[in-house]
């Protein structure tokens, strides 16, 4: 997985993001993790719908189009949900810890992926 961050203009929205690069990374997602720390997220590309079967914690979802525009946000998706769909235009999905991100500030915004700078 690639690591980086998501920005809205000059404001860092999610500082620690892993972005899927391969099919199996998308399939595994957050399965097997006990929690997702505040400030961390998983950006699944391509992805327009998710499930939380087998997960141990609730997540918030941010569905984006191919250009990074926020289409919709879904708060507090509990484990064991079969499918949450972001609409026909959704191409990317951001998963973050439930309640950590102020989803209301993201509606209609454009998020930009920035790759982590190598040290």
Coordinates of C-alpha atoms in Angstrom, one line a residue:
X1 CA 0.0 0.0 0.0
X2 CA 1.1 3.5 -0.6
X3 CA 1.2 6.0 2.3
X4 CA 0.3 9.6 2.3
X5 CA -2.3 12.1 3.5
X6 CA -5.5 13.8 2.3
X7 CA -5.8 17.5 2.0
X8 CA -8.6 20.0 1.4
X9 CA -6.8 23.1 0.1
X10 CA -4.0 23.9 2.5
X11 CA -5.6 22.0 5.4
X12 CA -4.5 18.4 6.2
X13 CA -7.7 16.5 6.7
X14 CA -6.3 13.0 7.4
X15 CA -2.6 13.0 8.1
X16 CA -1.9 9.2 7.9
X17 CA -3.6 7.4 5.0
X18 CA -2.8 4.1 3.4
X19 CA -4.1 3.8 -0.2
X20 CA -4.8 0.5 -1.8
X21 CA -2.8 -0.4 -4.9
X22 CA -3.8 -4.0 -5.5
X23 CA -7.0 -6.1 -5.6
X24 CA -6.1 -8.1 -2.5
X25 CA -5.4 -4.9 -0.5
X26 CA -8.9 -3.7 -1.4
X27 CA -10.4 -7.1 -0.4
X28 CA -8.7 -7.2 3.0
X29 CA -9.1 -3.5 3.8
X30 CA -9.3 -3.1 7.6
X31 CA -10.2 -6.8 8.3
X32 CA -8.1 -8.2 11.2
X33 CA -7.4 -4.9 12.8
X34 CA -8.6 -4.3 16.4
X35 CA -9.0 -0.5 15.8
X36 CA -8.1 2.4 13.5
X37 CA -6.3 5.1 15.4
X38 CA -7.5 8.7 15.2
X39 CA -5.8 10.5 12.3
X40 CA -5.4 7.4 10.3
X41 CA -7.5 6.2 7.3
X42 CA -7.7 3.8 4.5
X43 CA -8.4 5.1 1.0
X44 CA -9.7 2.3 -1.2
X45 CA -9.3 2.9 -5.0
X46 CA -11.4 2.0 -7.0
X47 CA -14.3 1.5 -4.6
X48 CA -17.9 2.6 -4.6
X49 CA -19.3 0.3 -2.0
X50 CA -18.0 -1.4 1.2
X51 CA -19.0 -4.0 3.7
X52 CA -18.1 -4.3 7.4
X53 CA -18.5 -8.1 7.7
X54 CA -15.8 -9.5 10.0
X55 CA -14.8 -6.1 11.3
X56 CA -14.4 -5.3 15.0
X57 CA -15.2 -1.6 15.1
X58 CA -17.4 1.1 13.6
X59 CA -16.1 3.4 10.9
X60 CA -17.1 6.6 9.1
X61 CA -17.1 6.5 5.3
X62 CA -16.4 9.3 2.8
X63 CA -17.3 8.5 -0.8
X64 CA -15.4 10.4 -3.5
X65 CA -15.6 10.7 -7.3
X66 CA -12.6 10.1 -9.4
X67 CA -11.4 13.7 -9.0
X68 CA -11.6 13.6 -5.2
X69 CA -14.9 15.5 -4.8
X70 CA -16.8 14.3 -1.7
X71 CA -20.1 12.8 -2.9
X72 CA -21.5 11.7 0.5
X73 CA -20.5 10.7 4.0
X74 CA -21.9 7.9 6.1
X75 CA -21.3 8.1 9.9
X76 CA -21.0 5.2 12.4
X77 CA -21.2 2.2 10.1
X78 CA -21.2 -0.7 12.6
X79 CA -19.5 -4.1 12.1
X80 CA -21.5 -6.7 10.3
X81 CA -23.1 -4.5 7.7
X82 CA -23.5 -6.1 4.3
X83 CA -23.2 -3.2 1.9
X84 CA -23.0 0.6 2.1
X85 CA -23.1 2.2 -1.3
X86 CA -21.8 5.7 -2.2
X87 CA -23.8 6.1 -5.4
X88 CA -23.1 5.5 -9.0
X89 CA -20.4 8.2 -9.3
X90 CA -18.4 6.9 -6.3
X91 CA -14.9 5.8 -7.3
X92 CA -13.0 6.1 -4.1
X93 CA -13.9 5.4 -0.4
X94 CA -12.1 6.7 2.6
X95 CA -12.6 4.8 5.9
X96 CA -11.7 6.5 9.2
X97 CA -12.4 5.9 12.9
X98 CA -16.1 6.5 13.7
X99 CA -16.6 10.0 15.2
X100 CA -13.0 11.2 14.6
X101 CA -13.6 13.3 11.5
X102 CA -16.1 16.2 11.3
X103 CA -18.0 14.8 8.2
X104 CA -20.1 18.0 7.9
X105 CA -17.1 20.0 6.9
X106 CA -16.4 17.7 4.0
X107 CA -19.7 17.7 2.1
X108 CA -18.9 19.0 -1.4
X109 CA -15.2 19.5 -0.7
X110 CA -12.4 18.2 -2.9
X111 CA -9.8 16.1 -1.2
X112 CA -6.3 15.8 -2.6
X113 CA -4.0 12.8 -2.1
X114 CA -0.4 13.7 -1.3
X115 CA 2.2 11.0 -1.2
X116 CA 4.3 10.7 1.9
X117 CA 7.7 12.3 1.6
X118 CA 10.5 9.7 1.9
X119 CA 12.8 10.2 4.8

